[in-house]
Tab-separated table of N, CA and C in Angstrom:
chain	number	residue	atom	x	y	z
D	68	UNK	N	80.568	122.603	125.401
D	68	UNK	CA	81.213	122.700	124.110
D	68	UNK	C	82.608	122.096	124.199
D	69	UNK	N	82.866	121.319	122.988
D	69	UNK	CA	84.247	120.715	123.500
D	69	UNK	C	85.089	121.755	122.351
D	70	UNK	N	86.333	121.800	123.143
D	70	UNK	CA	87.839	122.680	122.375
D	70	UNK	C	88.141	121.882	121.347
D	71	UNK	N	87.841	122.357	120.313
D	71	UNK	CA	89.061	122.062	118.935
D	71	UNK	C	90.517	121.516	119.854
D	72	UNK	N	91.049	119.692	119.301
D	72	UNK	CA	91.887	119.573	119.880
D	72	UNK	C	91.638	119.003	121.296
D	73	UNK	N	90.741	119.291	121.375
D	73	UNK	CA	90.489	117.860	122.466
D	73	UNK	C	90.568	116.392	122.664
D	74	UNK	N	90.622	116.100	123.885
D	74	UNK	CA	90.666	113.967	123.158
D	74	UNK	C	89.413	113.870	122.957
D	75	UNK	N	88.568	114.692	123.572
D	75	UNK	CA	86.970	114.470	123.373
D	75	UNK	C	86.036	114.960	122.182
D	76	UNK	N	87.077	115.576	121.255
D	76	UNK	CA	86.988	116.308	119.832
D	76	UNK	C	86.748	114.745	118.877
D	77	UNK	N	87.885	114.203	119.542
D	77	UNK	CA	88.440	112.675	118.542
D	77	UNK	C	87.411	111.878	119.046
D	78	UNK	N	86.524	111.848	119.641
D	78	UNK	CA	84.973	110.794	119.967
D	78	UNK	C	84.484	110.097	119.024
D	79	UNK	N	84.792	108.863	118.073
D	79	UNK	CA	84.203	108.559	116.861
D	79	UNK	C	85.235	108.411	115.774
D	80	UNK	N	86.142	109.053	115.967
D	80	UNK	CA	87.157	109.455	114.239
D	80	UNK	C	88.123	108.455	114.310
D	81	UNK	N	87.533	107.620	113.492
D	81	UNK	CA	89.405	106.283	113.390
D	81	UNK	C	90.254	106.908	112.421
D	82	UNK	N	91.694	106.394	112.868
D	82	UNK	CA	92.490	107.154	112.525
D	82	UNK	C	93.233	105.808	111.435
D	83	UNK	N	93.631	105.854	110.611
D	83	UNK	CA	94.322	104.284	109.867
D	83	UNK	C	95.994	104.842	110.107
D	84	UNK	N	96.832	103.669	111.143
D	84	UNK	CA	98.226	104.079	110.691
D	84	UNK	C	98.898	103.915	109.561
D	85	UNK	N	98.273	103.364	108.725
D	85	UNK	CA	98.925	102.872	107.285
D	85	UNK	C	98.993	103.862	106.591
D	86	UNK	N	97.904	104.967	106.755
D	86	UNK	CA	97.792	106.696	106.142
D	86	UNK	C	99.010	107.286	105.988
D	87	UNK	N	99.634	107.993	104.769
D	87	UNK	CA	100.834	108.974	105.188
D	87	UNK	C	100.074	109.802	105.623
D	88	UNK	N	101.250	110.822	106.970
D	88	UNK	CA	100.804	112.060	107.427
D	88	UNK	C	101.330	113.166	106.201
D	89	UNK	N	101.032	114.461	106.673
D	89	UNK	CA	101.358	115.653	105.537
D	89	UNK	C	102.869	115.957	106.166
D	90	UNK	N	103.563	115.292	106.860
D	90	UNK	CA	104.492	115.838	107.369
D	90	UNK	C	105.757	114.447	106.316
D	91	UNK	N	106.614	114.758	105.477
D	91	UNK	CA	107.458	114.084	104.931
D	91	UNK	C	108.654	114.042	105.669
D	92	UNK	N	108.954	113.051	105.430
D	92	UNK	CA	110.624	112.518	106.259
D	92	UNK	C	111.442	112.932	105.594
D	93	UNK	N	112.670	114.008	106.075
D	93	UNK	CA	113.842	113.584	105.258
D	93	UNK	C	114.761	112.757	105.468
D	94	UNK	N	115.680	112.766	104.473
D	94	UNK	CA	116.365	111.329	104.273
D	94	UNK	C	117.393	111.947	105.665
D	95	UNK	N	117.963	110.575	105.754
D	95	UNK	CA	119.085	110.666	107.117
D	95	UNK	C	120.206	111.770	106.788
D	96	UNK	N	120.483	112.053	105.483
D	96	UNK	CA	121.493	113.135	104.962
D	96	UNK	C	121.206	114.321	105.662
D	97	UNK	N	120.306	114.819	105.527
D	97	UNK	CA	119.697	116.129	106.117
D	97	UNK	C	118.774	116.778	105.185
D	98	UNK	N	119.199	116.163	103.809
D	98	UNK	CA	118.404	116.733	102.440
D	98	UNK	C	117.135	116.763	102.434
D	99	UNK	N	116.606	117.691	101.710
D	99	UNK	CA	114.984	117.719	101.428
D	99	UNK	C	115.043	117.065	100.429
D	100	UNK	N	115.839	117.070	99.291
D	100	UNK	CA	115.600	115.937	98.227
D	100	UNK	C	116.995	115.632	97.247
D	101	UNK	N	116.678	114.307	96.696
D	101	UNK	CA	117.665	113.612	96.376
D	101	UNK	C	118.214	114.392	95.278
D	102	UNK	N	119.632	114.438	94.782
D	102	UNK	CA	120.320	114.803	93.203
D	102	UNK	C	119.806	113.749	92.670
D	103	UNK	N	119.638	113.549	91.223
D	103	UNK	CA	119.692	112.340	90.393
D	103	UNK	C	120.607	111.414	90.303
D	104	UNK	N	121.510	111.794	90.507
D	104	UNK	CA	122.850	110.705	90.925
D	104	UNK	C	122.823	110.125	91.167
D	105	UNK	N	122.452	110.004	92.563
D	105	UNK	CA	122.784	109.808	93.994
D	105	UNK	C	121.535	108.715	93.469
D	106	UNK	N	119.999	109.200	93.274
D	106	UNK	CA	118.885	108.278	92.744
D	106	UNK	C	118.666	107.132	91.861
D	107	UNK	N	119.882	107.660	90.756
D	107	UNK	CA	120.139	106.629	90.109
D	107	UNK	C	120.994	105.548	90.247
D	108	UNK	N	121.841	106.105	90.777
D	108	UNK	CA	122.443	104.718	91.734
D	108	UNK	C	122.211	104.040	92.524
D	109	UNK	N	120.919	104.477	93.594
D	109	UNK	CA	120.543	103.997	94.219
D	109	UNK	C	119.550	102.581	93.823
D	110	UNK	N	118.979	103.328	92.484
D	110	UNK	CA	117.808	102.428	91.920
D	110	UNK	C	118.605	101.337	91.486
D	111	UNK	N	119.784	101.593	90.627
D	111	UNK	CA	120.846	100.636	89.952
D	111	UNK	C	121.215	99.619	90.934
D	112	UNK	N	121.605	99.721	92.186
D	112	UNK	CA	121.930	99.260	93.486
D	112	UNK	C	120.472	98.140	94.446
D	113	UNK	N	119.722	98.889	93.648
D	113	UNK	CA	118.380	97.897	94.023
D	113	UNK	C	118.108	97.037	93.098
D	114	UNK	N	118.295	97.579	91.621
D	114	UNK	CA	117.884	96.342	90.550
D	114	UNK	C	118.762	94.950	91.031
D	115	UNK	N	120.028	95.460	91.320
D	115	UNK	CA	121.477	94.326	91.230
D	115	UNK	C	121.026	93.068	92.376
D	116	UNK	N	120.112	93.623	93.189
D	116	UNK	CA	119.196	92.985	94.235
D	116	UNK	C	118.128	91.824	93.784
D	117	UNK	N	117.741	91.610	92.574
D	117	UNK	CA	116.456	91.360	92.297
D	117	UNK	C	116.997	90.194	91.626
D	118	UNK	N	115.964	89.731	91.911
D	118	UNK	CA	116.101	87.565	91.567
D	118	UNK	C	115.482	88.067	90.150
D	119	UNK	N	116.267	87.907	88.993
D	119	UNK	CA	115.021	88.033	87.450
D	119	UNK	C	115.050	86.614	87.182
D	120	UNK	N	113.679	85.735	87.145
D	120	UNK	CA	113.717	84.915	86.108
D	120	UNK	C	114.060	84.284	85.307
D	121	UNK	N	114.714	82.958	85.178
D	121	UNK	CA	114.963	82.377	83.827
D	121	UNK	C	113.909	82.662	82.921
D	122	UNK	N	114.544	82.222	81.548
D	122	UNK	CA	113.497	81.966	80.451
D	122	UNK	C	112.619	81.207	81.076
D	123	UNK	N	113.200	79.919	81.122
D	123	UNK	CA	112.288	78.737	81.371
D	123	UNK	C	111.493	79.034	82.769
D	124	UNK	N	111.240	80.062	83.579
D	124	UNK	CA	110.677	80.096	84.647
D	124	UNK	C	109.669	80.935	84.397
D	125	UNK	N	109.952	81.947	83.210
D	125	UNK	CA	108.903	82.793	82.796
D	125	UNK	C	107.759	82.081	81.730
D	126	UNK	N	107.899	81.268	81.047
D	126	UNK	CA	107.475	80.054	79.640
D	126	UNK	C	106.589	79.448	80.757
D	127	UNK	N	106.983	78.800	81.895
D	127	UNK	CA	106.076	77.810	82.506
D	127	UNK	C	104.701	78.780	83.151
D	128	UNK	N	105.710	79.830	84.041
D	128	UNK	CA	104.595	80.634	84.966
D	128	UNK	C	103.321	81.388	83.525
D	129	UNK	N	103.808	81.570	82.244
D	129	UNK	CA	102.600	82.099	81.434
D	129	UNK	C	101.380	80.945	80.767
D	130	UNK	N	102.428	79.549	80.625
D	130	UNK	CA	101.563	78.435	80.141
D	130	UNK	C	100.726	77.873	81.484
D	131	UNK	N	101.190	78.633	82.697
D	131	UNK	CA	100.286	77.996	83.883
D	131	UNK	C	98.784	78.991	83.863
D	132	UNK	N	99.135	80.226	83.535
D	132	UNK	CA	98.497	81.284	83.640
D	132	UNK	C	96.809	81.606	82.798
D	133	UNK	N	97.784	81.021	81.349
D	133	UNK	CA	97.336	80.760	80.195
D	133	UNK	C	96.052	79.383	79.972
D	134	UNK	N	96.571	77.979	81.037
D	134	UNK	CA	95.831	77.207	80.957
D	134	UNK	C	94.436	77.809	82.015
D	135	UNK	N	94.791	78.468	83.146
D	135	UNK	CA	94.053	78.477	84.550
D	135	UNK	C	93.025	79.488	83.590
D	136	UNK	N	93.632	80.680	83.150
D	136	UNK	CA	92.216	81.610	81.870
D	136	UNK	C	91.323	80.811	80.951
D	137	UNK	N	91.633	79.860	80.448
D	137	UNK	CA	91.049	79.057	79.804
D	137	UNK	C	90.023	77.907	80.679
D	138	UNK	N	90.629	77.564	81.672
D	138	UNK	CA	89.945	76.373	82.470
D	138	UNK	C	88.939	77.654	82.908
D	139	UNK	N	88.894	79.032	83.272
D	139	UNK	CA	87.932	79.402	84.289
D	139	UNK	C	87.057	80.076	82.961
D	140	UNK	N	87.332	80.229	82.148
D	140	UNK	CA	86.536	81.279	80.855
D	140	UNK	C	85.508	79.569	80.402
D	141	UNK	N	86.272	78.746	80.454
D	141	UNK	CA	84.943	77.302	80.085
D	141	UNK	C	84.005	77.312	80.956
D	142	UNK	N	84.798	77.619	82.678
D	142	UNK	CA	83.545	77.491	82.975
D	142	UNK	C	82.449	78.257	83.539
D	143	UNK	N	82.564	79.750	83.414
D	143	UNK	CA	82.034	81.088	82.776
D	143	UNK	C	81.338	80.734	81.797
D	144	UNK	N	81.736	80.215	81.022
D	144	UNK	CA	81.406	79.816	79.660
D	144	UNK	C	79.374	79.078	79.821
D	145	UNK	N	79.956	77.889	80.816
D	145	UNK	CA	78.970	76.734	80.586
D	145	UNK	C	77.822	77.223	82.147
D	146	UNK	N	78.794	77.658	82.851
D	146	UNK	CA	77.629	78.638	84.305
D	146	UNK	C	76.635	79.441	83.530
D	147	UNK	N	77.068	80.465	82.185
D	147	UNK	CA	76.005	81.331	82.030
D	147	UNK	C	75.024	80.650	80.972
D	148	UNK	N	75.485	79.408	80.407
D	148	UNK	CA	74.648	78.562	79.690
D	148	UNK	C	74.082	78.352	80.097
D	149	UNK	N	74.142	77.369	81.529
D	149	UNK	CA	73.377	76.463	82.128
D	149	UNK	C	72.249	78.181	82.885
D	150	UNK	N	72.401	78.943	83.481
D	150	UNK	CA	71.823	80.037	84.129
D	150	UNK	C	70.642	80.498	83.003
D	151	UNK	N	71.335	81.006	81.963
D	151	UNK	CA	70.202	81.064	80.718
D	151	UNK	C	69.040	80.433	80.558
D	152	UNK	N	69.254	78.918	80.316
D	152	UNK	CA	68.219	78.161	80.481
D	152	UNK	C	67.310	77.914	81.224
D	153	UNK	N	68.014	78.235	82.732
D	153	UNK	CA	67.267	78.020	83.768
D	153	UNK	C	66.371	79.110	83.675
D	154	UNK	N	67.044	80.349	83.257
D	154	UNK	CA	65.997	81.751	83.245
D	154	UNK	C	65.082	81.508	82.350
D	155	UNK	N	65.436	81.168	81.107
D	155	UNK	CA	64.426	81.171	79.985
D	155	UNK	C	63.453	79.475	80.601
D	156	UNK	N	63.396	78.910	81.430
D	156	UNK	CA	62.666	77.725	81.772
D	156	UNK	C	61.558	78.714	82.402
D	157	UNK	N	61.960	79.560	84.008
D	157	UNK	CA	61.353	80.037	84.525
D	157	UNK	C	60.447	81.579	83.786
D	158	UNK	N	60.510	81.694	82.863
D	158	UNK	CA	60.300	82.639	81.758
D	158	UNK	C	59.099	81.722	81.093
D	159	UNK	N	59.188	80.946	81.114
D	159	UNK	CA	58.050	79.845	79.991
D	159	UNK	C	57.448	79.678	81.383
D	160	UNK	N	57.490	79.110	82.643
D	160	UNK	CA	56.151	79.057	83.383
D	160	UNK	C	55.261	79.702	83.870
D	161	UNK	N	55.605	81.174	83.311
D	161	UNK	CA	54.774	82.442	83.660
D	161	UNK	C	53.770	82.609	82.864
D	162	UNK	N	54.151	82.013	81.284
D	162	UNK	CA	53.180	82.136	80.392
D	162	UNK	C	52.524	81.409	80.404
């Protein structure tokens, strides 16, 4: 019989490190959790970080977006055409 807690318990069980454990970190302060303050400044302090977009960088990236939905919905479009036919062909040589 193997002991609960054995290495020979763990025979089989992958473990993923990417998993959080149940055990939470506190912050380097010593705190269990943040004031709002302190949070909101922090977040404010991260936005001031962030590359936003020109207009003109947002206009191009949606008309790129916009054409690529359209180029792949045509040819969605003409795959389930052409598939149809082929079904309804093989549908007529049964009869």
């Amino acid at each position: 019989m193997v002991e609960l807690g054995s290495p020979k318990s763990l025979v089989g069980v992958r473990f993923s490190p990417a998993l959080p454990t149940t055990e939470y970190r506190i912050r380097e302060t010593g705190q269990g959790s943040m004031k709002a303050t302190s949070f909101i400044q922090e977040c404010k302090a991260e936005l001031e970080k962030v590359h936003w977009p020109t207009r003109q960088e947002v206009v191009s990236s949606t008309v790129v977006v916009l054409v690529t939905v359209f180029i792949f919905s045509l040819f969605l479009s003409a795959s389930d055409f052409v598939f149809l036919k082929l079904l309804k062909w093989f549908w007529a040589l049964g009869t």
